[in-house]
Structure formats: structure tokens, C-alpha cells
XYZ file of C-alpha atoms in Angstrom:
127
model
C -172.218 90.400 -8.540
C -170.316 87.399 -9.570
C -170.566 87.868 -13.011
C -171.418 90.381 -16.432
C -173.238 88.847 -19.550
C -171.855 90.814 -22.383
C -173.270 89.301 -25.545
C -172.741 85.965 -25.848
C -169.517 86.255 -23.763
C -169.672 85.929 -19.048
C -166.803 87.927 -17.117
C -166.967 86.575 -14.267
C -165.074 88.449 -11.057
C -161.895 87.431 -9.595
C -161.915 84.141 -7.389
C -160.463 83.633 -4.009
C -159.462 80.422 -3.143
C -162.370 80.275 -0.546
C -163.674 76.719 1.004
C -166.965 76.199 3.001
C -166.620 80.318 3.608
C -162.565 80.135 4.572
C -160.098 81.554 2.868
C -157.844 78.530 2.622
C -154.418 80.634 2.867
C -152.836 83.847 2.520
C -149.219 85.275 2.061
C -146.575 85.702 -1.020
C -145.643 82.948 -3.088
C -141.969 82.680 -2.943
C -141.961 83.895 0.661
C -144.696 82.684 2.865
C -146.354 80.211 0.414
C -144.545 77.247 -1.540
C -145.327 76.656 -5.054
C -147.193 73.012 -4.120
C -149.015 75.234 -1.920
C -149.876 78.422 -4.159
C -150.843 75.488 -6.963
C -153.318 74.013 -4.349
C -154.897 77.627 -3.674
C -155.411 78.088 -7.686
C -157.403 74.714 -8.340
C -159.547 76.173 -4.854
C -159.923 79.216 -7.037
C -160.976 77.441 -10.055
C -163.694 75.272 -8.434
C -165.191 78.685 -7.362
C -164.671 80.171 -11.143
C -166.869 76.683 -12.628
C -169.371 77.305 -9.202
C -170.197 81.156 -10.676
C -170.086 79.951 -14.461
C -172.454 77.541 -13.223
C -174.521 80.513 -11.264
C -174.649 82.623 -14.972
C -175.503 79.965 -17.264
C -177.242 77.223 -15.414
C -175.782 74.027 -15.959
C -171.685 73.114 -15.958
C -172.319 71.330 -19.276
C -172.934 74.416 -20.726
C -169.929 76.492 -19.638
C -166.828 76.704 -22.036
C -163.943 78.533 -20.861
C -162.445 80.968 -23.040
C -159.564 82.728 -21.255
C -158.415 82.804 -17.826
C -156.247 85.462 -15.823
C -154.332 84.238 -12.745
C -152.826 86.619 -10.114
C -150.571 85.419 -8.378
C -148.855 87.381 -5.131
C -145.510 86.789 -5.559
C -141.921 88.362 -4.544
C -140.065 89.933 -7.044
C -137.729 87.024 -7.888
C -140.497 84.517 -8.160
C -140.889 83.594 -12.004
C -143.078 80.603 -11.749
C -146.321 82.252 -11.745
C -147.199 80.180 -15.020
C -146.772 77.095 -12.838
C -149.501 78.226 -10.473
C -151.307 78.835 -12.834
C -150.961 75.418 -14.534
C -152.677 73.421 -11.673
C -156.124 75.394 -12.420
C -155.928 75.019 -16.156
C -155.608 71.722 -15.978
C -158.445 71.601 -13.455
C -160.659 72.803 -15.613
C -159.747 71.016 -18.719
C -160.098 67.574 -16.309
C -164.104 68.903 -15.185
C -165.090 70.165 -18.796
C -162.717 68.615 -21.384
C -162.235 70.370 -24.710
C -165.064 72.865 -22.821
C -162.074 73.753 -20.403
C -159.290 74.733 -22.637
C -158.628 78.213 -23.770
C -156.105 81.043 -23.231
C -154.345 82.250 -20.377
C -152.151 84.878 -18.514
C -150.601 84.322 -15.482
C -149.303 87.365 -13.611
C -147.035 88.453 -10.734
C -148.599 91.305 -8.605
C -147.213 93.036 -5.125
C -150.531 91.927 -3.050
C -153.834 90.276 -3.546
C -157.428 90.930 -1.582
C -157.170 89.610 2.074
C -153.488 88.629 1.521
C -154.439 85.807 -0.727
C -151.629 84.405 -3.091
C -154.022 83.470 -5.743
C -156.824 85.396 -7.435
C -158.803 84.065 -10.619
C -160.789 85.573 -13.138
C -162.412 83.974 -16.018
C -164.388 85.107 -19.449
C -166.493 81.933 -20.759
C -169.706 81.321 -23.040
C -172.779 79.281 -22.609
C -173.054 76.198 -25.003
């Protein structure tokens, strides 16, 4: 399932950066992927976070983000996780406006599902 109502609060599961059913890259930022690239893969991941927001609470006017985690595969020396994760905040702050802003983590990790760079997870209310 794509998402957990928990009071007024929606987890919704972690987001590949999937298009049209493909899996629009996979490797480790910092090795295989460039940052342009890995920044590209996060706003993919985003769209799909708004697509099952939009799947829990009906309409994207009613979704309001409220934090956002972003895994990023990355090699040990990579330290710009927080600018991955920077192109999908300000993705969803450009689709919902004040709706989009909220908190966020960005995080290195040793390996993703399927060898993606970029994974997404998001906790937002219904307006």
C-alpha cells in the first residue's frame, strides 16, 4: 500500500524515481551518478510522492506536506546529499506553494531498492 492514514496525519512509502513504469536510473551518487543527475532522479521521486498524496486524499489541492525524508545512495565521501535533496523540495513548494513547504532530512545510505540513488518518503495532511 502506498500509504497509512494515522489521524489526521498520511505516511506515505518511499518513492522511486519511476517514469511511465521505468526506473529512470540506478547507481551511487558520487560514483556512478552526478549530482545534476541524482537531483533529476529526486524531483522524479517527488512527482510520484504528490501522485500517492493525491491517491490518499483525493485532490492535490488538498495535500500539505509536512516533512520529507530523502535517501540518497551515496559513497562515503559524498556530503551533498542536502543538495539532492533540494531539487524535490523545491518541486514541491513550486506545485503546492506554502502547501509544499515543511521539514526535511536528507540522508546518505550504502544502497537503495533496485540500485536506485534516490528514495523518497513523505508524511502530509489533507486540507
Amino acid at each position: 500500500m502506498p500509504h497509512r492514514k494515522v489521524g489526521s496525519s498520511i505516511h506515505l512509502s518511499g518513492q522511486l524515481p519511476f517514469k511511465d513504469g521505468e526506473l529512470l536510473g540506478q547507481g551511487v551518487v558520487g560514483r556512478d551518478v552526478e549530482l545534476e543527475t541524482a537531483q533529476e532522479l529526486a524531483r522524479h521521486a517527488a512527482l510520484n510522492c504528490l501522485a500517492a498524496a493525491v491517491q490518499a486524499v483525493g485532490d492535490l489541492d488538498r495535500v500539505r506536506i509536512v516533512q520529507m525524508l530523502v535517501f540518497v545512495a551515496s559513497t562515503p565521501d559524498f556530503g551533498e546529499q542536502s543538495q539532492v535533496a533540494n531539487a524535490a523540495s523545491e518541486l514541491l513548494i513550486e506545485v503546492l506553494g506554502e502547501n509544499g513547504r515543511h521539514a526535511r532530512t536528507a540522508i546518505g545510505v550504502a544502497g537503495l531498492p533496485l540500485n536506485t540513488p534516490v528514495e523518497i518518503q513523505v508524511i502530509c495532511t489533507a486540507v
